[in-house]
Amino acid sequence: MKRLALILMVFLVMSSACSTEISYPDEPPVFTTAAITDKPPVEHPVFTERRVHDFGIVYRPFFVEIDMVSEFPDKKSDGLSDILNDDDKDYIKLLSGESISYQIDTPSSQHYILEVEIFGDNSALGVYSASQHLEANELFSATLLEHGAFYSGGTQKFETKTMESIFLRDRANTVVLKAIRGDVYICALKITAAELSERRYDITPSPADINASEKTRVVLEYLADIYGRHVLTAQHCTVNTNVEINAIYEATGRYPAIRAGDMVNYSRCYGGADKKDNREIELSEQWADNGGLVMLSWTWFSPMPTGGSHYYAADTAFDINAAVTRQDLLSADTVELEALNEFGKISDETLELMKDIDDMARHLKQLSERDIPVLWRPLKQPELKWFWWGAGEPESYIYVWRLMFERFHLYHELDNLIWVWASENSRYYPGDNYVDIIGVDCYNLTDTSNVVRLDAAQNIPSAKKMTAMSESGLLPNPDILHRDNAMWLFTGLFKGDFLVGDNGLHASALNLKDRLEYIYNHELTVALDEVIRF
């Protein structure tokens, strides 16, 4: 539980593995199929009867504009005169880690728009609220709702940023602004009552892989049909086990619609003794055979066969920038790649990267040959720069993503992949032709819909894409998703301490059994027994 506390404290998730060989809890009894195979196939989902909670929202007009210098005179600053092109504004400065709060009395429990004018150098301003008035010393000991963040950088002027669909309760509220990355300058804050924003859920699915199999296309169409109406349940699993899926069934009497595995141990340069015990492909086949949807991430051990391989950038010397080449590698086989390397046409990094990609394609081919569609989620969270694939230039990340995409589909002829890009930074976006689904990883401590992050993610692609909560620390309450019109395609609860203890049984103080039972039996969510059989 210490690891969980540390992860939650920073609102982010990191794997527990910090060495080449990864230790996992003992595996509980293998997933049994009796609970689902005795159910006849269904042509359409049969949703449960539990109704969505009615919040009784009544929209009333409200507007307040806050003079930041008057409210927070001790934070007044004039340090931008040599930086900004136009320095005629009064503003305050929050040092990285500092926060301010403003007490407001709103007329109704409803949605609001928050608008700020900020300046910063690659800075982020977090927005929180509490449905009560709080003293300064109570702010971060109280239960604060995290709404999202404003990001600033790259311009020589104050920028106007907005957040829509922020739900505040009537009467007493505390709005908190915190500089969560870098120093932030703020000159204005406005809060306006507004009706719930419309969102883009009408998707016409067109697979990024133009040669996708018919079954893969049907699954993509099914996802598009679900999107905006229901939320698929998803569960990440400890590598090579169904530990978490068994715990979900124990708590709820149902299985998730999506089993989310990780191909980390299949990395060519992973050297753990347990590599011989890899079962992710087998478990994915079993899950698909019983009507479930399959998602596979790839937490990729770096392509360094002589040692020093790891997925964390701090634990490997692999340089993604050195792997980028202008050489056309699409049709080159291993012999040709080695020849290109021998004659100095491609770097050692490029050669080893290609070997890794080809090796992973060999594993995924087993699922392709059985025509099992896979939500394929490699190269997650590059903007955090924790992983080697995010430690270089964004252009290098995009190069590797596109190289993998083209090599998989055009050389290895994999036709069963639905590509999930898990990031929130548009600088790393590979492009509409290389992505099917946008994934956002949300690690909140309190019930929030993360609607602000949904909006931001939906605005990254130029074409409409489905957006999923690809990882979560606290499985969101469907009533709140419905209240804020934040209909994620699926919500994927992360593995390990977020759900189970070392014995593989439910042990989460965050995702309690009652909470899980409510979510899995909610009208808006889709469990395994409600998924169409493909």
Short mmCIF file of C-alpha atoms in Angstrom, two decimals:
data_model
loop_
_atom_site.label_atom_id
_atom_site.label_comp_id
_atom_site.label_asym_id
_atom_site.label_seq_id
_atom_site.Cartn_x
_atom_site.Cartn_y
_atom_site.Cartn_z
CA MET A 1 0.00 0.00 0.00
CA LYS A 2 2.99 2.32 0.36
CA ARG A 3 3.44 2.26 -3.42
CA LEU A 4 -0.20 3.18 -3.94
CA ALA A 5 0.10 6.09 -1.53
CA LEU A 6 3.14 7.41 -3.37
CA ILE A 7 1.50 7.08 -6.76
CA LEU A 8 -1.68 8.75 -5.68
CA MET A 9 0.22 11.57 -4.04
CA VAL A 10 1.54 12.65 -7.42
CA PHE A 11 -1.73 11.83 -9.24
CA LEU A 12 0.16 9.62 -11.68
CA VAL A 13 0.97 5.98 -12.17
CA MET A 14 4.27 4.22 -12.54
CA SER A 15 4.98 0.55 -12.74
CA SER A 16 6.34 -1.16 -9.67
CA ALA A 17 9.18 -2.63 -11.71
CA CYS A 18 12.55 -0.93 -11.28
CA SER A 19 14.84 -3.77 -12.33
CA THR A 20 15.16 -6.10 -15.27
CA GLU A 21 13.35 -8.95 -13.54
CA ILE A 22 9.84 -8.04 -12.39
CA SER A 23 8.14 -9.63 -9.40
CA TYR A 24 4.39 -10.13 -9.43
CA PRO A 25 1.95 -11.50 -6.85
CA ASP A 26 1.26 -15.22 -6.87
CA GLU A 27 -1.45 -16.04 -9.36
CA PRO A 28 -4.85 -16.92 -7.91
CA PRO A 29 -7.00 -19.64 -9.47
CA VAL A 30 -7.01 -19.34 -13.25
CA PHE A 31 -9.93 -17.47 -14.76
CA THR A 32 -12.83 -19.85 -15.17
CA THR A 33 -15.23 -19.60 -18.07
CA ALA A 34 -18.29 -21.21 -16.52
CA ALA A 35 -19.72 -17.87 -15.45
CA ILE A 36 -20.00 -16.70 -19.03
CA THR A 37 -20.06 -19.72 -21.30
CA ASP A 38 -23.41 -20.86 -19.95
CA LYS A 39 -24.97 -17.66 -21.29
CA PRO A 40 -26.25 -17.83 -24.87
CA PRO A 41 -24.76 -15.35 -27.36
CA VAL A 42 -26.74 -12.12 -27.62
CA GLU A 43 -27.32 -10.07 -30.73
CA HIS A 44 -27.63 -6.81 -28.81
CA PRO A 45 -26.50 -5.70 -25.33
CA VAL A 46 -29.06 -6.32 -22.60
CA PHE A 47 -28.48 -3.48 -20.18
CA THR A 48 -29.40 -3.62 -16.52
CA GLU A 49 -32.37 -1.72 -15.15
CA ARG A 50 -30.57 0.57 -12.70
CA ARG A 51 -31.36 4.15 -13.66
CA VAL A 52 -29.06 7.13 -13.85
CA HIS A 53 -29.09 9.38 -10.80
CA ASP A 54 -31.05 12.61 -11.33
CA PHE A 55 -29.06 15.58 -10.07
CA GLY A 56 -32.01 17.93 -10.56
CA ILE A 57 -29.93 20.62 -12.25
CA VAL A 58 -31.66 23.98 -12.64
CA TYR A 59 -29.67 26.54 -14.62
CA ARG A 60 -29.56 30.05 -13.20
CA PRO A 61 -27.53 33.02 -14.41
CA PHE A 62 -24.29 33.80 -12.60
CA PHE A 63 -21.12 35.71 -13.38
CA VAL A 64 -18.18 36.89 -11.36
CA GLU A 65 -14.92 38.48 -12.48
CA ILE A 66 -12.12 38.41 -9.94
CA ASP A 67 -9.51 41.14 -9.75
CA MET A 68 -6.48 39.01 -8.95
CA VAL A 69 -4.26 41.83 -7.68
CA SER A 70 -6.96 43.17 -5.36
CA GLU A 71 -7.77 39.74 -3.99
CA PHE A 72 -4.17 38.57 -3.64
CA PRO A 73 -2.03 41.71 -3.20
CA ASP A 74 0.85 39.76 -1.64
CA LYS A 75 1.22 37.85 -4.92
CA LYS A 76 1.41 40.95 -7.14
CA SER A 77 4.31 40.88 -9.58
CA ASP A 78 5.87 43.11 -12.21
CA GLY A 79 8.53 40.67 -13.35
CA LEU A 80 7.39 40.34 -16.98
CA SER A 81 8.29 43.78 -18.29
CA ASP A 82 11.36 42.41 -20.09
CA ILE A 83 9.56 39.34 -21.40
CA LEU A 84 6.14 40.31 -22.68
CA ASN A 85 5.50 42.32 -25.81
CA ASP A 86 2.54 43.97 -24.10
CA ASP A 87 2.94 44.53 -20.36
CA ASP A 88 -0.03 46.78 -19.60
CA LYS A 89 -1.80 44.26 -17.36
CA ASP A 90 -1.76 43.87 -13.59
CA TYR A 91 -1.05 40.33 -12.55
CA ILE A 92 -0.03 38.01 -9.75
CA LYS A 93 2.64 35.32 -9.72
CA LEU A 94 2.38 31.80 -8.32
CA LEU A 95 5.67 30.05 -7.80
CA SER A 96 5.72 26.36 -8.75
CA GLY A 97 3.77 24.51 -6.04
CA GLU A 98 1.98 27.59 -4.69
CA SER A 99 -1.81 27.88 -4.63
CA ILE A 100 -4.54 30.45 -4.06
CA SER A 101 -8.22 30.00 -3.26
CA TYR A 102 -11.33 32.07 -3.83
CA GLN A 103 -14.61 31.68 -1.95
CA ILE A 104 -17.81 32.05 -3.96
CA ASP A 105 -21.52 31.49 -3.30
CA THR A 106 -23.17 30.12 -6.42
CA PRO A 107 -26.94 30.32 -6.97
CA SER A 108 -27.49 26.71 -8.08
CA SER A 109 -25.84 23.31 -8.39
CA GLN A 110 -25.02 23.51 -12.06
CA HIS A 111 -22.22 23.74 -14.61
CA TYR A 112 -19.93 26.71 -15.00
CA ILE A 113 -17.24 27.97 -17.34
CA LEU A 114 -13.91 29.02 -15.82
CA GLU A 115 -11.82 31.47 -17.81
CA VAL A 116 -8.34 32.66 -16.91
CA GLU A 117 -5.68 34.84 -18.47
CA ILE A 118 -2.28 33.32 -17.76
CA PHE A 119 1.33 33.44 -18.83
CA GLY A 120 4.07 30.90 -18.23
CA ASP A 121 7.02 29.11 -19.77
CA ASN A 122 5.72 25.56 -20.34
CA SER A 123 3.66 25.98 -17.19
CA ALA A 124 0.50 24.34 -15.87
CA LEU A 125 -2.17 25.74 -13.55
CA GLY A 126 -4.30 23.11 -11.80
CA VAL A 127 -7.96 23.83 -11.01
CA TYR A 128 -9.72 22.32 -8.00
CA SER A 129 -12.92 22.94 -6.06
CA ALA A 130 -14.65 21.98 -2.84
CA SER A 131 -18.36 22.31 -2.08
CA GLN A 132 -17.67 24.28 1.08
CA HIS A 133 -15.76 27.31 2.25
CA LEU A 134 -12.26 26.37 3.36
CA GLU A 135 -9.55 28.14 5.25
CA ALA A 136 -6.08 28.31 3.72
CA ASN A 137 -4.69 25.63 6.02
CA GLU A 138 -7.51 23.26 5.05
CA LEU A 139 -7.10 23.36 1.29
CA PHE A 140 -5.12 20.25 0.50
CA SER A 141 -6.15 18.31 3.57
CA ALA A 142 -9.77 18.58 2.49
CA THR A 143 -11.44 16.54 -0.25
CA LEU A 144 -10.81 18.63 -3.33
CA LEU A 145 -12.19 17.77 -6.74
CA GLU A 146 -9.57 17.97 -9.47
CA HIS A 147 -11.01 19.46 -12.66
CA GLY A 148 -7.96 19.70 -14.88
CA ALA A 149 -5.24 22.15 -15.78
CA PHE A 150 -4.57 25.19 -17.93
CA TYR A 151 -1.34 24.99 -19.93
CA SER A 152 0.69 27.98 -21.04
CA GLY A 153 3.85 28.44 -23.05
CA GLY A 154 5.25 29.36 -26.43
CA THR A 155 3.82 32.89 -26.70
CA GLN A 156 5.00 36.29 -25.56
CA LYS A 157 1.66 37.41 -24.19
CA PHE A 158 -1.06 36.45 -21.74
CA GLU A 159 -3.33 33.72 -23.10
CA THR A 160 -7.04 33.30 -22.40
CA LYS A 161 -7.85 29.72 -21.41
CA THR A 162 -11.28 28.23 -20.66
CA MET A 163 -12.68 25.14 -18.95
CA GLU A 164 -16.25 24.12 -19.65
CA SER A 165 -18.69 21.89 -17.77
CA ILE A 166 -17.22 22.53 -14.31
CA PHE A 167 -19.86 21.39 -11.84
CA LEU A 168 -20.18 23.49 -8.65
CA ARG A 169 -22.80 22.97 -5.98
CA ASP A 170 -25.07 25.76 -4.80
CA ARG A 171 -24.03 28.25 -2.14
CA ALA A 172 -20.63 27.70 -0.57
CA ASN A 173 -17.70 26.81 -2.86
CA THR A 174 -13.95 27.15 -2.80
CA VAL A 175 -12.11 27.39 -6.12
CA VAL A 176 -8.41 26.60 -5.90
CA LEU A 177 -5.72 27.44 -8.47
CA LYS A 178 -2.33 25.79 -8.05
CA ALA A 179 0.86 26.13 -10.08
CA ILE A 180 1.47 22.42 -10.67
CA ARG A 181 4.31 22.90 -13.16
CA GLY A 182 6.55 25.94 -13.34
CA ASP A 183 5.74 29.50 -12.29
CA VAL A 184 2.40 30.90 -13.46
CA TYR A 185 1.31 34.53 -13.89
CA ILE A 186 -2.44 35.23 -13.66
CA CYS A 187 -4.19 38.51 -14.46
CA ALA A 188 -7.87 37.52 -14.57
CA LEU A 189 -10.34 34.86 -13.48
CA LYS A 190 -13.97 34.72 -14.58
CA ILE A 191 -16.68 32.24 -13.57
CA THR A 192 -19.89 32.06 -15.61
CA ALA A 193 -22.93 29.81 -15.33
CA ALA A 194 -23.46 27.84 -18.53
CA GLU A 195 -25.54 24.93 -19.73
CA LEU A 196 -23.83 21.63 -20.35
CA SER A 197 -21.59 21.62 -23.41
CA GLU A 198 -22.30 19.39 -26.37
CA ARG A 199 -19.61 16.89 -27.29
CA ARG A 200 -18.63 14.94 -30.36
CA TYR A 201 -19.83 11.39 -30.03
CA ASP A 202 -21.17 10.84 -33.54
CA ILE A 203 -18.23 8.95 -35.01
CA THR A 204 -18.12 7.41 -38.48
CA PRO A 205 -15.50 4.73 -37.92
CA SER A 206 -12.77 4.33 -40.50
CA PRO A 207 -9.86 2.16 -39.37
CA ALA A 208 -6.39 3.67 -39.52
CA ASP A 209 -5.30 0.41 -41.14
CA ILE A 210 -6.95 0.53 -44.55
CA ASN A 211 -6.49 -3.23 -44.86
CA ALA A 212 -8.12 -4.05 -41.52
CA SER A 213 -9.98 -7.36 -41.40
CA GLU A 214 -13.74 -7.41 -41.63
CA LYS A 215 -14.04 -8.49 -38.01
CA THR A 216 -11.77 -5.64 -36.88
CA ARG A 217 -13.96 -3.21 -38.79
CA VAL A 218 -17.08 -4.65 -37.15
CA VAL A 219 -15.54 -4.22 -33.69
CA LEU A 220 -14.61 -0.63 -34.50
CA GLU A 221 -18.17 0.02 -35.67
CA TYR A 222 -19.51 -1.51 -32.46
CA LEU A 223 -17.29 0.77 -30.39
CA ALA A 224 -18.49 3.79 -32.36
CA ASP A 225 -22.10 2.74 -31.79
CA ILE A 226 -21.53 2.41 -28.02
CA TYR A 227 -19.59 5.70 -27.83
CA GLY A 228 -21.61 8.48 -26.20
CA ARG A 229 -24.40 6.15 -25.08
CA HIS A 230 -22.63 3.71 -22.76
CA VAL A 231 -19.21 3.23 -21.19
CA LEU A 232 -17.37 -0.06 -21.57
CA THR A 233 -15.74 -1.48 -18.45
CA ALA A 234 -12.04 -2.34 -18.75
CA GLN A 235 -9.56 -3.85 -16.32
CA HIS A 236 -5.77 -3.89 -16.48
CA CYS A 237 -4.22 -7.17 -15.40
CA THR A 238 -0.96 -8.08 -13.72
CA VAL A 239 1.28 -9.50 -16.43
CA ASN A 240 0.50 -13.11 -17.42
CA THR A 241 -2.42 -13.42 -14.96
CA ASN A 242 -6.10 -12.71 -14.52
CA VAL A 243 -5.64 -11.62 -10.91
CA GLU A 244 -7.59 -8.38 -11.23
CA ILE A 245 -10.36 -9.85 -13.39
CA ASN A 246 -11.04 -12.51 -10.76
CA ALA A 247 -11.15 -9.77 -8.11
CA ILE A 248 -13.66 -7.79 -10.16
CA TYR A 249 -15.89 -10.85 -10.46
CA GLU A 250 -15.57 -11.48 -6.72
CA ALA A 251 -16.70 -7.91 -5.99
CA THR A 252 -19.41 -7.48 -8.62
CA GLY A 253 -20.52 -10.85 -9.97
CA ARG A 254 -19.54 -9.65 -13.45
CA TYR A 255 -16.48 -9.49 -15.66
CA PRO A 256 -15.19 -6.41 -17.50
CA ALA A 257 -15.93 -5.99 -21.19
CA ILE A 258 -12.23 -5.42 -21.93
CA ARG A 259 -9.25 -7.32 -20.56
CA ALA A 260 -6.19 -5.06 -20.69
CA GLY A 261 -2.89 -6.93 -20.73
CA ASP A 262 0.69 -5.75 -21.25
CA MET A 263 3.29 -7.23 -23.61
CA VAL A 264 6.14 -5.89 -21.47
CA ASN A 265 7.71 -9.33 -20.89
CA TYR A 266 7.53 -10.10 -24.59
CA SER A 267 10.02 -7.31 -25.29
CA ARG A 268 12.97 -8.88 -27.12
CA CYS A 269 15.49 -7.46 -24.64
CA TYR A 270 13.56 -8.24 -21.46
CA GLY A 271 15.82 -10.53 -19.44
CA GLY A 272 13.62 -11.64 -16.55
CA ALA A 273 13.60 -15.30 -15.61
CA ASP A 274 9.81 -15.29 -15.93
CA LYS A 275 9.97 -14.54 -19.67
CA LYS A 276 9.59 -18.26 -20.36
CA ASP A 277 6.21 -18.13 -18.60
CA ASN A 278 4.64 -15.55 -20.91
CA ARG A 279 0.89 -16.15 -21.26
CA GLU A 280 -0.52 -12.84 -22.47
CA ILE A 281 -1.27 -14.18 -25.94
CA GLU A 282 -2.94 -17.29 -24.49
CA LEU A 283 -4.98 -15.25 -22.01
CA SER A 284 -6.03 -12.84 -24.75
CA GLU A 285 -7.18 -15.74 -26.93
CA GLN A 286 -9.14 -17.19 -24.02
CA TRP A 287 -10.76 -13.84 -23.30
CA ALA A 288 -11.78 -13.35 -26.94
CA ASP A 289 -13.13 -16.90 -27.14
CA ASN A 290 -15.49 -16.02 -24.30
CA GLY A 291 -16.80 -12.89 -25.97
CA GLY A 292 -14.52 -10.28 -24.44
CA LEU A 293 -12.63 -7.44 -26.07
CA VAL A 294 -8.84 -7.50 -25.93
CA MET A 295 -6.51 -4.57 -25.23
CA LEU A 296 -2.74 -4.95 -25.12
CA SER A 297 -0.29 -2.27 -24.06
CA TRP A 298 3.43 -2.51 -24.72
CA THR A 299 5.61 -1.14 -21.94
CA TRP A 300 8.64 -1.63 -24.15
CA PHE A 301 12.02 -2.64 -22.73
CA SER A 302 14.51 -0.64 -24.80
CA PRO A 303 16.21 -2.31 -27.79
CA MET A 304 19.57 -2.97 -26.10
CA PRO A 305 20.44 -6.68 -26.35
CA THR A 306 23.88 -6.28 -24.73
CA GLY A 307 22.48 -5.03 -21.41
CA GLY A 308 21.02 -1.88 -19.94
CA SER A 309 17.54 -2.48 -21.30
CA HIS A 310 14.62 -0.91 -19.47
CA TYR A 311 11.51 1.09 -20.25
CA TYR A 312 12.41 3.95 -17.91
CA ALA A 313 14.63 6.53 -19.58
CA ALA A 314 16.68 6.91 -16.40
CA ASP A 315 17.57 3.20 -16.47
CA THR A 316 18.65 2.83 -20.09
CA ALA A 317 21.13 4.56 -22.38
CA PHE A 318 19.02 3.94 -25.48
CA ASP A 319 18.62 7.16 -27.49
CA ILE A 320 15.43 7.32 -29.53
CA ASN A 321 16.74 10.31 -31.47
CA ALA A 322 19.61 8.17 -32.78
CA ALA A 323 17.11 5.63 -34.15
CA VAL A 324 15.58 8.09 -36.61
CA THR A 325 16.67 7.67 -40.21
CA ARG A 326 15.72 8.88 -43.67
CA GLN A 327 16.40 5.40 -45.03
CA ASP A 328 13.37 3.54 -46.36
CA LEU A 329 13.09 0.47 -44.13
CA LEU A 330 9.56 -0.64 -44.90
CA SER A 331 10.36 -3.67 -47.06
CA ALA A 332 13.83 -4.54 -45.74
CA ASP A 333 14.25 -7.96 -44.17
CA THR A 334 16.66 -8.73 -41.34
CA VAL A 335 19.59 -9.50 -43.66
CA GLU A 336 19.07 -6.24 -45.54
CA LEU A 337 18.76 -4.27 -42.31
CA GLU A 338 22.02 -5.72 -41.00
CA ALA A 339 23.72 -4.87 -44.28
CA LEU A 340 22.50 -1.29 -44.07
CA ASN A 341 23.90 -1.11 -40.57
CA GLU A 342 27.23 -2.66 -41.58
CA PHE A 343 27.70 -0.07 -44.35
CA GLY A 344 26.78 2.81 -42.05
CA LYS A 345 23.41 3.56 -43.65
CA ILE A 346 21.48 3.07 -40.40
CA SER A 347 22.59 3.30 -36.76
CA ASP A 348 22.81 0.49 -34.26
CA GLU A 349 19.78 2.03 -32.55
CA THR A 350 17.76 1.82 -35.77
CA LEU A 351 18.74 -1.79 -36.37
CA GLU A 352 17.85 -2.92 -32.85
CA LEU A 353 14.59 -0.93 -32.92
CA MET A 354 13.57 -2.69 -36.12
CA LYS A 355 14.42 -6.09 -34.64
CA ASP A 356 12.21 -5.32 -31.65
CA ILE A 357 9.31 -4.24 -33.85
CA ASP A 358 9.62 -7.35 -36.02
CA ASP A 359 9.82 -9.59 -32.95
CA MET A 360 6.67 -8.09 -31.45
CA ALA A 361 4.87 -8.49 -34.78
CA ARG A 362 5.69 -12.20 -34.63
CA HIS A 363 3.86 -12.49 -31.30
CA LEU A 364 0.87 -10.44 -32.41
CA LYS A 365 0.64 -12.55 -35.57
CA GLN A 366 -0.80 -15.35 -33.45
CA LEU A 367 -3.83 -13.19 -32.68
CA SER A 368 -4.06 -11.90 -36.24
CA GLU A 369 -4.12 -15.44 -37.63
CA ARG A 370 -7.09 -16.17 -35.37
CA ASP A 371 -8.75 -12.92 -36.45
CA ILE A 372 -8.88 -11.57 -32.90
CA PRO A 373 -9.14 -7.75 -32.95
CA VAL A 374 -6.78 -6.05 -30.50
CA LEU A 375 -6.90 -2.56 -29.05
CA TRP A 376 -3.15 -1.96 -29.45
CA ARG A 377 -1.73 0.61 -27.01
CA PRO A 378 2.04 1.09 -27.30
CA LEU A 379 4.28 4.05 -26.37
CA LYS A 380 2.03 5.52 -23.68
CA GLN A 381 2.48 8.86 -21.88
CA PRO A 382 5.46 10.24 -23.86
CA GLU A 383 4.94 13.77 -22.54
CA LEU A 384 5.90 12.65 -19.03
CA LYS A 385 9.40 11.78 -20.32
CA TRP A 386 9.65 8.87 -17.88
CA PHE A 387 9.96 6.34 -20.67
CA TRP A 388 12.75 6.15 -23.26
CA TRP A 389 10.29 6.69 -26.11
CA GLY A 390 9.31 10.07 -24.64
CA ALA A 391 12.80 11.18 -23.59
CA GLY A 392 13.76 12.43 -27.04
CA GLU A 393 12.22 14.91 -29.44
CA PRO A 394 8.49 14.64 -30.17
CA GLU A 395 9.39 14.15 -33.85
CA SER A 396 11.40 11.06 -32.90
CA TYR A 397 8.43 9.62 -31.01
CA ILE A 398 6.16 10.21 -34.00
CA TYR A 399 8.74 8.57 -36.28
CA VAL A 400 8.82 5.40 -34.15
CA TRP A 401 5.01 5.25 -33.89
CA ARG A 402 4.58 5.56 -37.65
CA LEU A 403 7.42 3.12 -38.34
CA MET A 404 5.78 0.51 -36.10
CA PHE A 405 2.38 1.13 -37.68
CA GLU A 406 3.63 0.74 -41.25
CA ARG A 407 5.92 -2.20 -40.49
CA PHE A 408 3.14 -4.07 -38.70
CA HIS A 409 0.55 -3.55 -41.42
CA LEU A 410 2.46 -3.36 -44.69
CA TYR A 411 5.35 -5.75 -44.04
CA HIS A 412 3.94 -8.21 -41.49
CA GLU A 413 0.36 -7.83 -42.77
CA LEU A 414 -1.24 -7.62 -39.34
CA ASP A 415 -4.86 -6.69 -39.98
CA ASN A 416 -6.38 -6.92 -36.50
CA LEU A 417 -5.06 -3.84 -34.68
CA ILE A 418 -7.07 -0.86 -33.45
CA TRP A 419 -4.51 1.78 -32.48
CA VAL A 420 -4.91 3.53 -29.11
CA TRP A 421 -2.67 6.58 -28.63
CA ALA A 422 -2.37 7.28 -24.88
CA SER A 423 -1.23 10.87 -24.49
CA GLU A 424 -2.66 14.35 -23.98
CA ASN A 425 0.06 16.38 -25.69
CA SER A 426 -0.60 17.26 -29.32
CA ARG A 427 3.13 17.61 -30.01
CA TYR A 428 3.36 13.80 -29.87
CA TYR A 429 0.26 13.08 -31.95
CA PRO A 430 1.20 10.70 -34.80
CA GLY A 431 -1.59 11.93 -37.06
CA ASP A 432 -5.17 10.98 -37.87
CA ASN A 433 -4.09 8.26 -40.32
CA TYR A 434 -2.16 6.41 -37.60
CA VAL A 435 -4.60 6.51 -34.67
CA ASP A 436 -8.07 5.06 -34.06
CA ILE A 437 -8.71 6.00 -30.41
CA ILE A 438 -7.34 8.70 -28.12
CA GLY A 439 -6.49 7.46 -24.62
CA VAL A 440 -6.21 9.60 -21.49
CA ASP A 441 -4.71 8.25 -18.26
CA CYS A 442 -6.47 9.75 -15.23
CA TYR A 443 -5.34 9.25 -11.64
CA ASN A 444 -7.76 11.16 -9.44
CA LEU A 445 -8.34 10.76 -5.73
CA THR A 446 -11.93 12.00 -5.76
CA ASP A 447 -15.03 11.56 -7.88
CA THR A 448 -14.66 13.64 -11.01
CA SER A 449 -15.60 13.01 -14.61
CA ASN A 450 -12.35 14.45 -16.02
CA VAL A 451 -14.54 16.21 -18.57
CA VAL A 452 -11.93 18.94 -19.10
CA ARG A 453 -9.36 16.36 -20.14
CA LEU A 454 -11.93 14.68 -22.36
CA ASP A 455 -12.56 17.97 -24.14
CA ALA A 456 -8.85 18.62 -24.57
CA ALA A 457 -8.23 15.13 -25.96
CA GLN A 458 -11.13 15.37 -28.39
CA ASN A 459 -9.64 18.59 -29.79
CA ILE A 460 -6.26 17.05 -30.65
CA PRO A 461 -7.14 15.18 -33.87
CA SER A 462 -8.49 17.06 -36.85
CA ALA A 463 -10.87 14.18 -37.57
CA LYS A 464 -13.29 12.89 -34.96
CA LYS A 465 -11.82 10.12 -32.81
CA MET A 466 -13.27 8.11 -29.95
CA THR A 467 -11.72 9.01 -26.59
CA ALA A 468 -11.18 6.56 -23.73
CA MET A 469 -9.97 6.77 -20.14
CA SER A 470 -7.26 4.25 -20.89
CA GLU A 471 -5.99 4.10 -17.29
CA SER A 472 -7.58 5.23 -14.05
CA GLY A 473 -6.73 5.06 -10.38
CA LEU A 474 -10.31 5.56 -9.19
CA LEU A 475 -12.98 4.02 -11.42
CA PRO A 476 -15.33 6.93 -12.16
CA ASN A 477 -18.95 7.01 -11.02
CA PRO A 478 -21.21 6.68 -14.11
CA ASP A 479 -23.72 9.12 -12.60
CA ILE A 480 -21.06 11.84 -12.62
CA LEU A 481 -20.00 10.94 -16.17
CA HIS A 482 -23.63 11.32 -17.23
CA ARG A 483 -24.06 14.56 -15.26
CA ASP A 484 -21.11 16.16 -17.07
CA ASN A 485 -21.76 14.48 -20.44
CA ALA A 486 -18.30 12.91 -20.19
CA MET A 487 -19.01 9.64 -21.96
CA TRP A 488 -15.61 8.01 -22.28
CA LEU A 489 -15.51 5.03 -24.64
CA PHE A 490 -14.17 2.88 -21.81
CA THR A 491 -12.67 3.36 -18.37
CA GLY A 492 -9.69 1.17 -17.56
CA LEU A 493 -8.92 0.62 -13.88
CA PHE A 494 -5.19 0.10 -13.41
CA LYS A 495 -3.77 -3.08 -11.95
CA GLY A 496 -2.08 -4.04 -8.71
CA ASP A 497 -2.55 -1.88 -5.62
CA PHE A 498 -5.43 0.00 -7.20
CA LEU A 499 -7.55 -3.14 -6.83
CA VAL A 500 -5.80 -6.12 -5.20
CA GLY A 501 -3.36 -7.00 -2.45
CA ASP A 502 -0.34 -9.28 -2.58
CA ASN A 503 -2.59 -12.32 -2.25
CA GLY A 504 -4.44 -11.40 -5.44
CA LEU A 505 -7.71 -10.67 -3.64
CA HIS A 506 -9.60 -7.39 -3.52
CA ALA A 507 -7.88 -5.04 -1.06
CA SER A 508 -8.38 -1.51 -2.37
CA ALA A 509 -9.39 1.23 0.05
CA LEU A 510 -10.03 3.47 -2.96
CA ASN A 511 -12.07 1.21 -5.25
CA LEU A 512 -14.30 -0.35 -2.60
CA LYS A 513 -16.40 -3.42 -3.37
CA ASP A 514 -19.68 -1.51 -3.02
CA ARG A 515 -18.41 1.09 -5.47
CA LEU A 516 -17.36 -1.53 -8.00
CA GLU A 517 -20.66 -3.38 -7.68
CA TYR A 518 -22.56 -0.15 -8.30
CA ILE A 519 -20.49 0.72 -11.36
CA TYR A 520 -20.56 -2.72 -12.96
CA ASN A 521 -24.33 -3.00 -12.55
CA HIS A 522 -25.11 0.51 -13.71
CA GLU A 523 -27.32 1.23 -16.70
CA LEU A 524 -24.60 3.24 -18.44
CA THR A 525 -21.79 0.71 -18.18
CA VAL A 526 -21.22 -2.39 -20.30
CA ALA A 527 -19.89 -5.56 -18.69
CA LEU A 528 -18.72 -8.73 -20.48
CA ASP A 529 -22.14 -10.40 -20.54
CA GLU A 530 -23.55 -7.33 -22.33
CA VAL A 531 -21.02 -7.26 -25.17
CA ILE A 532 -22.17 -8.36 -28.61
CA ARG A 533 -20.62 -11.65 -29.71
CA PHE A 534 -18.50 -11.09 -32.80
#
